[in-house]
């Protein structure tokens, strides 16, 4: 197997953990006969510092022509005072949108070898095995308007929670497809007693 991988180390601990990740990929390649080609790009704070934007068109094109994107971490205190459009996190949101990366999957597993490091008792967490599936390209992060208001000496802020039905349907469909290969159970989390978007979410689920 030959694969081209876009490597975006990002900020903070990102470049450090990327070294280890690439070592693992190279070891996998050697053991199983795969060939990985790595091409580097910038995202987040490193992109702001080198390219003047949280995510450049050049990096977007790199990601689009690659078979996969390996992303480190984004953000840090150095850029905390930047205006909203020039914060590192905007690069992360933009790459999700342009590549249609709508699903975040976070497995939660129990490892006996590190049980003593957990603040939870063994009998509570033993055999834990579930997968959180989170929607990434709709909701509060992308709804408009999202802004500050200053009027008559008063400051306020608004963020809009916006989902289209198809956005909800595709993430829930993915959750059910994944559940088929696991325990066959999906738990949908919402706030349907208060939020209209959650009522639609529950209807779809």
Coordinates of C-alpha atoms in Angstrom, one line a residue:
X1 CA 0.0 0.0 0.0
X2 CA 1.2 3.5 -0.9
X3 CA -0.3 6.5 0.8
X4 CA 0.4 10.2 0.7
X5 CA -0.1 11.8 4.1
X6 CA -0.4 15.5 4.8
X7 CA 1.3 16.2 8.1
X8 CA 0.1 19.3 10.1
X9 CA 2.1 19.4 13.4
X10 CA 0.4 22.5 14.6
X11 CA 1.2 24.2 17.9
X12 CA 2.3 23.5 21.4
X13 CA 2.8 19.9 22.0
X14 CA 1.7 19.1 18.4
X15 CA 5.2 19.0 16.8
X16 CA 6.5 16.8 19.7
X17 CA 3.7 14.2 19.5
X18 CA 4.0 14.3 15.7
X19 CA 7.5 12.9 15.9
X20 CA 6.3 9.9 17.8
X21 CA 3.3 9.4 15.5
X22 CA 5.5 9.4 12.4
X23 CA 7.9 6.9 14.1
X24 CA 4.9 4.6 14.7
X25 CA 3.7 5.0 11.1
X26 CA 7.1 4.2 9.7
X27 CA 7.4 1.1 11.9
X28 CA 4.0 0.0 10.6
X29 CA 5.2 0.6 7.1
X30 CA 8.3 -1.5 7.6
X31 CA 6.5 -4.4 9.2
X32 CA 3.6 -4.7 6.8
X33 CA 5.2 -3.5 3.6
X34 CA 3.4 -0.1 3.3
X35 CA 5.0 3.0 1.9
X36 CA 4.0 6.4 3.4
X37 CA 5.0 9.7 1.9
X38 CA 4.8 12.7 4.2
X39 CA 4.3 16.3 3.1
X40 CA 4.2 19.0 5.7
X41 CA 1.9 22.0 6.1
X42 CA 1.0 24.7 8.7
X43 CA -2.3 25.1 10.7
X44 CA -3.3 27.3 13.6
X45 CA -0.7 29.5 15.3
X46 CA 2.2 28.2 13.3
X47 CA 0.2 29.1 10.1
X48 CA -0.5 32.6 11.5
X49 CA 3.2 33.1 12.2
X50 CA 4.5 31.8 8.9
X51 CA 1.7 32.5 6.4
X52 CA -0.4 35.2 8.0
X53 CA -3.6 33.1 8.3
X54 CA -4.8 30.2 10.5
X55 CA -5.2 28.0 7.4
X56 CA -3.8 28.9 4.0
X57 CA -5.1 27.8 0.6
X58 CA -1.8 26.1 0.0
X59 CA -2.4 23.8 3.0
X60 CA -6.0 23.2 2.0
X61 CA -4.8 22.0 -1.4
X62 CA -2.1 19.8 0.2
X63 CA -4.8 18.1 2.3
X64 CA -7.2 17.7 -0.6
X65 CA -4.6 15.9 -2.8
X66 CA -3.4 13.6 0.1
X67 CA -4.9 10.3 1.1
X68 CA -5.0 11.3 4.8
X69 CA -4.3 14.2 7.1
X70 CA -2.3 13.7 10.3
X71 CA -3.0 16.6 12.6
X72 CA -1.2 17.5 15.9
X73 CA -2.6 20.2 18.1
X74 CA -3.8 23.8 17.6
X75 CA -3.6 26.9 19.7
X76 CA -1.8 28.3 22.7
X77 CA -1.5 31.4 24.9
X78 CA 0.7 33.2 22.4
X79 CA -2.4 33.9 20.2
X80 CA -5.0 34.3 22.9
X81 CA -5.3 38.0 22.3
X82 CA -5.7 37.8 18.5
X83 CA -8.9 39.0 17.0
X84 CA -11.5 36.1 16.5
X85 CA -10.7 35.6 12.8
X86 CA -7.0 35.3 13.5
X87 CA -7.2 32.8 16.3
X88 CA -5.5 29.4 15.7
X89 CA -8.8 27.5 16.3
X90 CA -10.2 29.1 13.1
X91 CA -7.8 27.0 11.1
X92 CA -9.2 23.9 12.7
X93 CA -12.8 24.9 12.1
X94 CA -12.0 25.8 8.5
X95 CA -10.3 22.5 7.7
X96 CA -13.3 20.6 9.1
X97 CA -15.6 22.6 6.9
X98 CA -13.7 22.4 3.6
X99 CA -12.9 18.7 3.9
X100 CA -16.4 17.9 5.3
X101 CA -15.0 16.3 8.4
X102 CA -18.3 16.2 10.2
X103 CA -17.7 13.3 12.7
X104 CA -15.4 13.1 15.7
X105 CA -15.0 9.7 17.2
X106 CA -13.5 9.3 20.7
X107 CA -13.2 5.7 22.0
X108 CA -13.2 5.3 25.8
X109 CA -11.6 2.0 26.9
X110 CA -10.3 0.4 30.1
X111 CA -6.7 -0.6 30.3
X112 CA -5.8 -2.7 33.3
X113 CA -2.1 -1.8 33.1
X114 CA -2.9 1.9 34.0
X115 CA -5.8 1.4 36.3
X116 CA -3.9 2.8 39.3
X117 CA -3.7 6.1 37.5
X118 CA -7.4 6.5 37.4
X119 CA -9.3 8.5 40.1
X120 CA -12.2 6.1 39.6
X121 CA -12.4 2.8 41.4
X122 CA -11.6 -0.4 39.4
X123 CA -15.1 -1.8 39.9
X124 CA -16.6 1.3 38.3
X125 CA -14.5 1.5 35.2
X126 CA -13.5 -2.1 34.6
X127 CA -14.6 -3.3 31.1
X128 CA -15.5 0.2 30.0
X129 CA -15.8 0.3 26.2
X130 CA -17.8 2.9 24.4
X131 CA -17.4 5.3 21.6
X132 CA -18.4 9.0 21.6
X133 CA -19.5 10.2 18.2
X134 CA -19.7 14.0 18.0
X135 CA -20.9 16.3 15.2
X136 CA -18.3 18.7 14.0
X137 CA -19.5 21.0 11.2
X138 CA -22.8 22.3 12.5
X139 CA -24.2 23.7 15.7
X140 CA -22.8 26.6 17.8
X141 CA -19.3 26.6 16.2
X142 CA -20.7 27.5 12.8
X143 CA -24.0 29.2 13.4
X144 CA -24.5 32.9 12.4
X145 CA -24.7 35.4 13.9
X146 CA -21.8 34.9 16.3
X147 CA -20.7 38.2 17.6
X148 CA -20.4 40.8 20.4
X149 CA -22.7 43.7 20.7
X150 CA -22.2 47.1 22.4
X151 CA -25.2 49.3 22.7
X152 CA -26.1 52.1 25.3
X153 CA -23.2 51.2 27.4
X154 CA -24.2 47.5 27.6
X155 CA -22.1 44.6 26.2
X156 CA -23.7 41.4 25.1
X157 CA -22.7 38.3 23.0
X158 CA -24.7 35.9 20.8
X159 CA -23.9 32.5 19.4
X160 CA -26.4 30.8 17.1
X161 CA -27.1 27.1 17.5
X162 CA -28.0 26.0 13.9
X163 CA -28.4 22.5 12.5
X164 CA -29.9 21.3 9.2
X165 CA -31.8 18.1 9.4
X166 CA -29.4 16.3 7.0
X167 CA -26.5 17.3 9.2
X168 CA -28.2 15.6 12.1
X169 CA -29.2 12.6 10.1
X170 CA -25.7 11.8 8.8
X171 CA -24.0 11.8 12.2
X172 CA -26.7 9.7 13.8
X173 CA -26.6 7.3 10.8
X174 CA -22.8 7.0 11.3
X175 CA -23.4 6.2 15.0
X176 CA -25.8 3.4 14.2
X177 CA -23.5 2.0 11.6
X178 CA -20.6 1.9 14.1
X179 CA -22.9 0.4 16.7
X180 CA -23.6 -2.5 14.4
X181 CA -20.0 -3.6 14.8
X182 CA -20.0 -3.1 18.5
X183 CA -22.7 -3.8 21.1
X184 CA -25.7 -2.7 18.9
X185 CA -26.6 0.3 21.2
X186 CA -26.7 4.0 20.6
X187 CA -27.4 6.6 23.2
X188 CA -28.3 10.0 21.8
X189 CA -27.6 13.0 24.1
X190 CA -29.8 16.1 23.7
X191 CA -31.6 18.9 25.6
X192 CA -35.0 18.4 23.9
X193 CA -36.9 19.8 26.9
X194 CA -35.5 23.3 26.1
X195 CA -33.8 23.5 22.7
X196 CA -35.6 23.4 19.4
X197 CA -32.5 22.0 17.7
X198 CA -32.5 19.2 20.2
X199 CA -36.1 18.4 19.5
X200 CA -35.3 18.0 15.9
X201 CA -32.2 15.9 16.8
X202 CA -34.4 13.6 18.9
X203 CA -37.0 13.2 16.1
X204 CA -34.2 12.2 13.7
X205 CA -32.7 9.7 16.2

